[in-house]
Structure formats: structure tokens, C-alpha cells
Short mmCIF file of C-alpha atoms and ligand atoms in Angstrom, two decimals:
data_model
loop_
_atom_site.label_atom_id
_atom_site.label_comp_id
_atom_site.label_asym_id
_atom_site.label_seq_id
_atom_site.Cartn_x
_atom_site.Cartn_y
_atom_site.Cartn_z
CA UNK A 1 -30.66 9.34 36.01
CA UNK A 2 -27.80 7.36 34.49
CA UNK A 3 -27.43 7.90 30.71
CA UNK A 4 -27.94 4.75 28.58
CA UNK A 5 -24.72 2.93 27.64
CA UNK A 6 -23.27 3.89 24.27
CA UNK A 7 -21.01 2.34 21.69
CA UNK A 8 -18.91 3.85 18.93
CA UNK A 9 -19.62 3.03 15.28
CA UNK A 10 -18.39 4.41 11.98
CA UNK A 11 -21.03 5.77 9.61
CA UNK A 12 -20.82 3.93 6.28
CA UNK A 13 -22.04 7.00 4.39
CA UNK A 14 -19.55 9.60 5.61
CA UNK A 15 -17.03 7.57 7.70
CA UNK A 16 -17.61 9.75 10.77
CA UNK A 17 -17.16 7.97 14.07
CA UNK A 18 -20.29 8.45 16.13
CA UNK A 19 -21.69 7.27 19.46
CA UNK A 20 -25.01 5.44 19.44
CA UNK A 21 -27.08 3.89 22.25
CA UNK A 22 -25.76 0.38 22.83
CA UNK A 23 -29.16 -1.21 22.27
CA UNK A 24 -30.12 0.81 19.17
CA UNK A 25 -30.74 -1.07 15.93
CA UNK A 26 -30.80 1.94 13.63
CA UNK A 27 -29.70 5.54 14.03
CA UNK A 28 -29.41 8.82 12.21
CA UNK A 29 -25.84 9.98 11.65
CA UNK A 30 -25.33 13.39 13.32
CA UNK A 31 -22.61 14.23 10.77
CA UNK A 32 -24.39 13.49 7.47
CA UNK A 33 -28.00 13.13 8.73
CA UNK A 34 -28.47 9.87 6.85
CA UNK A 35 -30.05 6.79 8.38
CA UNK A 36 -27.73 3.94 9.30
CA UNK A 37 -28.34 0.30 10.21
CA UNK A 38 -26.58 -0.94 13.35
CA UNK A 39 -27.80 -4.54 13.43
CA UNK A 40 -25.87 -7.47 12.04
CA UNK A 41 -27.25 -8.61 8.69
CA UNK A 42 -27.52 -12.24 7.62
CA UNK A 43 -28.46 -13.79 4.30
CA UNK A 44 -29.60 -17.25 5.33
CA UNK A 45 -30.96 -19.20 2.38
CA UNK A 46 -31.69 -18.91 -1.31
CA UNK A 47 -30.56 -16.30 -3.79
CA UNK A 48 -30.85 -12.62 -3.08
CA UNK A 49 -30.10 -9.62 -5.25
CA UNK A 50 -29.95 -6.08 -3.99
CA UNK A 51 -28.07 -2.93 -4.81
CA UNK A 52 -26.54 -2.58 -1.35
CA UNK A 53 -26.13 -4.43 1.92
CA UNK A 54 -24.97 -1.91 4.48
CA UNK A 55 -24.63 -2.00 8.24
CA UNK A 56 -22.30 -0.80 10.96
CA UNK A 57 -22.47 -4.39 12.23
CA UNK A 58 -21.45 -7.64 10.64
CA UNK A 59 -22.69 -9.20 7.39
CA UNK A 60 -22.99 -12.99 7.24
CA UNK A 61 -23.73 -15.02 4.14
CA UNK A 62 -24.78 -18.46 5.31
CA UNK A 63 -23.82 -21.63 3.51
CA UNK A 64 -27.05 -22.10 1.53
CA UNK A 65 -27.26 -18.45 0.52
CA UNK A 66 -26.20 -16.71 -2.68
CA UNK A 67 -26.00 -12.94 -2.44
CA UNK A 68 -25.42 -10.83 -5.52
CA UNK A 69 -25.17 -7.19 -4.65
CA UNK A 70 -23.37 -4.16 -5.97
CA UNK A 71 -21.92 -3.08 -2.60
CA UNK A 72 -21.49 -4.60 0.82
CA UNK A 73 -20.56 -2.15 3.57
CA UNK A 74 -19.93 -3.87 6.87
CA UNK A 75 -18.49 -1.98 9.81
CA UNK A 76 -17.73 -5.04 11.92
CA UNK A 77 -16.68 -7.60 9.31
CA UNK A 78 -18.02 -10.09 6.81
CA UNK A 79 -18.34 -13.84 7.06
CA UNK A 80 -19.04 -15.85 3.93
CA UNK A 81 -19.96 -19.52 3.94
CA UNK A 82 -22.12 -19.38 0.81
CA UNK A 83 -21.80 -17.40 -2.41
CA UNK A 84 -21.14 -13.66 -2.49
CA UNK A 85 -20.74 -11.45 -5.54
CA UNK A 86 -20.14 -7.87 -4.48
CA UNK A 87 -17.76 -5.02 -4.03
CA UNK A 88 -17.00 -5.34 -0.32
CA UNK A 89 -15.80 -2.64 2.02
CA UNK A 90 -15.37 -3.99 5.52
CA UNK A 91 -14.25 -2.32 8.72
CA UNK A 92 -13.54 -5.71 10.29
CA UNK A 93 -12.05 -9.03 9.31
CA UNK A 94 -13.44 -10.76 6.21
CA UNK A 95 -13.68 -14.52 6.67
CA UNK A 96 -14.10 -16.65 3.56
CA UNK A 97 -15.12 -20.13 4.69
CA UNK A 98 -13.92 -23.41 3.26
CA UNK A 99 -17.05 -23.89 1.14
CA UNK A 100 -17.52 -20.25 0.18
CA UNK A 101 -17.32 -18.80 -3.31
CA UNK A 102 -16.69 -15.07 -3.69
CA UNK A 103 -16.35 -12.70 -6.62
CA UNK A 104 -15.64 -8.99 -6.47
CA UNK A 105 -13.31 -6.40 -5.02
CA UNK A 106 -12.52 -6.53 -1.32
CA UNK A 107 -11.18 -3.91 1.04
CA UNK A 108 -10.67 -4.88 4.68
CA UNK A 109 -8.14 -4.55 7.50
CA UNK A 110 -7.65 -8.31 7.55
CA UNK A 111 -8.72 -11.41 5.70
CA UNK A 112 -8.99 -15.06 6.63
CA UNK A 113 -9.39 -17.54 3.80
CA UNK A 114 -10.00 -21.14 4.77
CA UNK A 115 -8.62 -23.91 2.59
CA UNK A 116 -11.12 -24.93 -0.07
CA UNK A 117 -12.61 -21.50 -0.62
CA UNK A 118 -12.96 -20.30 -4.21
CA UNK A 119 -12.20 -16.71 -5.16
CA UNK A 120 -13.23 -15.98 -8.72
CA UNK A 121 -11.05 -12.95 -9.22
CA UNK A 122 -11.21 -9.45 -7.91
CA UNK A 123 -8.96 -6.75 -6.55
CA UNK A 124 -8.08 -7.14 -2.88
CA UNK A 125 -6.75 -4.45 -0.59
CA UNK A 126 -6.09 -6.08 2.76
CA UNK A 127 -4.35 -4.28 5.59
CA UNK A 128 -4.65 -1.17 7.71
CA UNK A 129 -6.43 1.61 5.80
CA UNK B 1 13.24 -40.97 5.56
CA UNK B 2 15.45 -38.57 3.60
CA UNK B 3 16.48 -35.37 5.28
CA UNK B 4 14.62 -32.65 3.39
CA UNK B 5 17.18 -30.04 4.41
CA UNK B 6 19.68 -31.71 2.06
CA UNK B 7 17.87 -30.76 -1.15
CA UNK B 8 16.37 -27.45 -0.06
CA UNK B 9 17.80 -24.51 -1.98
CA UNK B 10 18.33 -21.68 0.47
CA UNK B 11 19.00 -18.05 -0.22
CA UNK B 12 20.30 -17.17 3.18
CA UNK B 13 19.87 -13.93 5.09
CA UNK B 14 22.21 -11.31 3.66
CA UNK B 15 22.54 -13.20 0.34
CA UNK B 16 21.44 -11.52 -2.87
CA UNK B 17 20.16 -13.31 -5.99
CA UNK B 18 19.22 -11.65 -9.27
CA UNK B 19 17.82 -13.64 -12.22
CA UNK B 20 15.72 -16.71 -12.91
CA UNK B 21 15.79 -19.47 -10.35
CA UNK B 22 14.40 -22.77 -11.64
CA UNK B 23 14.29 -25.70 -9.24
CA UNK B 24 12.96 -29.22 -8.94
CA UNK B 25 12.87 -29.29 -5.18
CA UNK B 26 11.96 -26.96 -2.33
CA UNK B 27 13.44 -23.54 -1.72
CA UNK B 28 13.69 -21.22 1.21
CA UNK B 29 14.23 -17.52 0.64
CA UNK B 30 15.61 -15.62 3.60
CA UNK B 31 17.67 -13.03 1.74
CA UNK B 32 17.10 -10.77 -1.20
CA UNK B 33 15.87 -12.04 -4.56
CA UNK B 34 15.00 -10.20 -7.74
CA UNK B 35 13.63 -11.89 -10.88
CA UNK B 36 11.63 -15.10 -10.86
CA UNK B 37 11.45 -18.41 -9.01
CA UNK B 38 9.98 -21.54 -10.53
CA UNK B 39 9.72 -24.81 -8.64
CA UNK B 40 7.59 -27.92 -8.53
CA UNK B 41 8.12 -28.13 -4.81
CA UNK B 42 7.55 -25.78 -1.93
CA UNK B 43 8.91 -22.25 -1.89
CA UNK B 44 9.03 -20.48 1.46
CA UNK B 45 9.55 -16.74 1.65
CA UNK B 46 10.83 -16.27 5.16
CA UNK B 47 10.34 -13.43 7.56
CA UNK B 48 12.90 -10.73 6.77
CA UNK B 49 13.31 -11.82 3.14
CA UNK B 50 13.09 -9.21 0.43
CA UNK B 51 11.49 -10.89 -2.56
CA UNK B 52 10.98 -8.80 -5.66
CA UNK B 53 10.07 -11.67 -7.94
CA UNK B 54 7.37 -13.67 -9.63
CA UNK B 55 7.04 -16.99 -7.83
CA UNK B 56 5.49 -20.07 -9.43
CA UNK B 57 5.56 -23.25 -7.38
CA UNK B 58 3.56 -26.19 -6.13
CA UNK B 59 3.19 -24.73 -2.66
CA UNK B 60 4.17 -21.21 -1.62
CA UNK B 61 4.42 -20.11 1.99
CA UNK B 62 4.86 -16.40 2.59
CA UNK B 63 6.03 -15.28 6.00
CA UNK B 64 7.77 -12.14 4.76
CA UNK B 65 7.47 -9.50 2.12
CA UNK B 66 6.89 -10.15 -1.60
CA UNK B 67 6.58 -7.74 -4.48
CA UNK B 68 5.54 -9.78 -7.49
CA UNK B 69 2.95 -12.23 -8.70
CA UNK B 70 2.41 -15.54 -6.92
CA UNK B 71 1.16 -18.67 -8.70
CA UNK B 72 0.68 -21.74 -6.51
CA UNK B 73 -0.35 -24.90 -8.36
CA UNK B 74 -1.43 -26.53 -5.12
CA UNK B 75 -1.53 -24.19 -2.17
CA UNK B 76 -0.60 -20.67 -1.16
CA UNK B 77 -0.31 -19.85 2.50
CA UNK B 78 0.05 -16.32 3.84
CA UNK B 79 0.99 -16.13 7.48
CA UNK B 80 -0.03 -13.28 9.74
CA UNK B 81 3.28 -11.53 8.96
CA UNK B 82 2.98 -11.79 5.17
CA UNK B 83 2.94 -8.67 3.03
CA UNK B 84 2.24 -9.18 -0.67
CA UNK B 85 2.01 -6.63 -3.44
CA UNK B 86 1.09 -8.48 -6.60
CA UNK B 87 -1.48 -10.76 -8.15
CA UNK B 88 -2.31 -14.09 -6.55
CA UNK B 89 -3.44 -17.25 -8.32
CA UNK B 90 -3.73 -20.49 -6.41
CA UNK B 91 -5.57 -23.79 -6.37
CA UNK B 92 -6.10 -23.25 -2.64
CA UNK B 93 -5.41 -20.22 -0.51
CA UNK B 94 -5.02 -19.97 3.24
CA UNK B 95 -4.67 -16.49 4.70
CA UNK B 96 -4.01 -15.93 8.37
CA UNK B 97 -5.38 -12.88 10.11
CA UNK B 98 -2.84 -10.07 10.01
CA UNK B 99 -1.55 -10.74 6.50
CA UNK B 100 -1.61 -7.68 4.28
CA UNK B 101 -1.81 -7.62 0.52
CA UNK B 102 -2.83 -5.56 -2.47
CA UNK B 103 -3.56 -7.17 -5.81
CA UNK B 104 -5.89 -9.29 -7.86
CA UNK B 105 -6.82 -12.65 -6.38
CA UNK B 106 -8.11 -15.77 -8.12
CA UNK B 107 -8.43 -19.02 -6.19
CA UNK B 108 -9.72 -22.37 -7.35
CA UNK B 109 -8.81 -25.20 -9.70
CA UNK B 110 -9.19 -23.05 -12.84
CA UNK B 111 -7.34 -20.02 -11.46
CA UNK B 112 -3.86 -21.52 -11.89
CA UNK B 113 -4.44 -22.61 -15.50
CA UNK B 114 -5.75 -19.15 -16.34
CA UNK B 115 -2.71 -17.46 -14.73
CA UNK B 116 -0.27 -19.77 -16.51
CA UNK B 117 -1.84 -19.23 -19.93
CA UNK B 118 -1.80 -15.49 -19.26
CA UNK B 119 1.93 -15.67 -18.49
CA UNK B 120 2.83 -17.76 -21.53
CA UNK B 121 0.92 -15.53 -23.98
CA UNK B 122 2.27 -12.23 -22.61
CA UNK B 123 2.61 -10.55 -26.08
CA UNK B 124 -1.20 -10.29 -26.18
CA UNK B 125 -0.90 -7.64 -23.46
CA UNK B 126 -1.80 -4.85 -25.88
CA UNK B 127 -5.23 -6.33 -26.55
CA UNK B 128 -5.68 -7.02 -22.87
CA UNK B 129 -4.97 -3.38 -21.96
CA UNK B 130 -7.50 -2.16 -24.51
CA UNK B 131 -10.13 -4.51 -23.14
CA UNK B 132 -9.43 -3.42 -19.57
CA UNK B 133 -9.85 0.21 -20.52
CA UNK B 134 -13.19 -0.49 -22.14
CA UNK B 135 -14.60 -2.43 -19.23
CA UNK B 136 -13.28 0.02 -16.63
CA UNK B 137 -16.17 2.38 -17.29
CA UNK B 138 -18.70 -0.42 -17.10
CA UNK B 139 -20.18 -2.24 -14.22
CA UNK B 140 -18.09 -5.18 -13.07
CA UNK B 141 -21.29 -7.09 -12.40
CA UNK B 142 -22.26 -6.68 -16.03
CA UNK B 143 -21.77 -10.29 -17.07
CA UNK B 144 -21.96 -9.78 -20.82
CA UNK B 145 -18.84 -7.61 -21.01
CA UNK B 146 -16.62 -7.43 -17.95
CA UNK B 147 -16.76 -11.09 -17.01
CA UNK B 148 -15.58 -12.26 -20.42
CA UNK B 149 -12.07 -13.54 -20.09
CA UNK B 150 -9.35 -11.49 -21.71
CA UNK B 151 -8.65 -14.05 -24.43
CA UNK B 152 -12.27 -13.87 -25.63
CA UNK B 153 -12.12 -10.10 -25.67
CA UNK B 154 -8.81 -10.15 -27.53
CA UNK B 155 -10.40 -12.47 -30.11
CA UNK B 156 -13.38 -10.10 -30.40
CA UNK B 157 -11.05 -7.15 -30.94
CA UNK B 158 -9.03 -8.97 -33.63
ZN1 ZN C 1 -22.69 9.91 8.26
#
């Protein structure tokens, strides 16, 4: 029998690169044994507060959403069209939309800021890790 | 229409400038500059330029490498080849994918005024350092302390 297709992700707890079934939505990291989320996460509407938003996928803050969280860990990037207050560590491109408002420290391999976006201060480290 | 090349100050490739450069019109930096640049117009840091300076201008376009703070009263544009090490303050910021930078970023109508007042009252730096040290141990999300602006904290400390 053919083995199920896999994809490579980086564990946001221990940074180990691991292979997971392509269709899996969550997994347990074989390196640190912690549970990881593989799905993309979206904050769609209203205000949300949490201590952490973490996924190996992408995090999207939609235009009517306001997310206040201590940490955002996103393996595949972050897209903000609403309001985001967080310390962000992204493995993919961070896109700050024209109507977005962000506050916090950002670390990502690349950043796209559209004209009109508001950044209320924070330390940015953009470039290859 | 007037030819804009006529009044553009250019530091050409291979040229070296050290000091304060204050201009009314646009400037294009293709060589090496150390110090500060101030202009009401557009300042372009070209690819291959070596800019070790604070730049304050209406519009700043970075296509090369800058070590220093950037204050754009209207617009700051970082191309995919830009590399910036310094703090950024701009009314509007456009960053293309591929640009690299390390530093504090503030973007929006109030960001420029805050950066300019910070520059003009530089002697207050001692109070600012003390305040930074105190908030470093705290949570940056803690609104009551870390989000106070430095001037308020300096006033509190006085
Ligand atoms: Zn792990």
C-alpha cells in the first residue's frame, strides 16, 4: 500500500523540522512530544484576547477583527487586515494590509507593508534568520 | 515641465560625503555618505550606495543599504533590495518583499511628530534610558507602564 503523502513543517515549540501527513490538522512533534496545530488560523470578527496563537500554518487577522495576544507563532506567514497586538514570530512573509493596525515586535523572513497601514511601534527583525 | 534632474543633488557612485547635508530639493545617493541628510523633497538611496546616516525627508526610497534612522514625513519605500539597520518613522510605509531590516518601526500620522520631538530633545536621553531599563523587565502589553511615551515617563521620574 502506498504511504500517505507527507509535508514538512517546523515545530513552533522546538524548531525541529518534521514530516506530517499532508491532510493532518494537528500532530504530535516527535522531537519534543508536544502537540502542534497544522491548520491555518483566522480571526474573523470582533475582539479576541488570548495568550498565544500558534500554528505551523498561516495566521490571518481579517479586517473586522482585533486580536490582542502575547505571542503569535505562524510557520507559514501572517496576514493582517484588522488590528493585531502581539509579539509575532513568523516563518513566512508577514503582510500588513492597507487598513491594518499593528503593535508589537515582529520577526519574519520578509515583510510587505501596504500604503496606509499603521504600525504603532515595535522592534522588527526582517530578513533571513 | 521642468527637468527634475537639474535640481537633484547626486552623490555619485565612488563619491564620498561626510557631514550634514541639508537640501530643499530631491537627492540621490549612489556613493558613500556618513552623517545626516535633511530634505523636504525626495531622497533616494540607490542600490550600491553605502549610507551611514540619519535621513529625514518628505519621501525616502531605499534601494540599497542604510545604517541609520529614517524619518519620512510623507512616505518611506523599501524596495526588495533594501537593507536597513536603524529605526524607522514614517507617515506611510511601503515595504516590498525581500527587503531586510532590523530596528524599531512606527508608522502613521503621529509617528513622524513623535520621532522629530525625540530628535530635538536628545539631551533627555538619560531619563529615557532609565525608563527603558525599568520597562524591559515588564510585559510590553502592560498598558499602564510600557506604553507610556518616554516624555511622560521622564516627567514622572523628574
Ligand atoms: Zn517540537
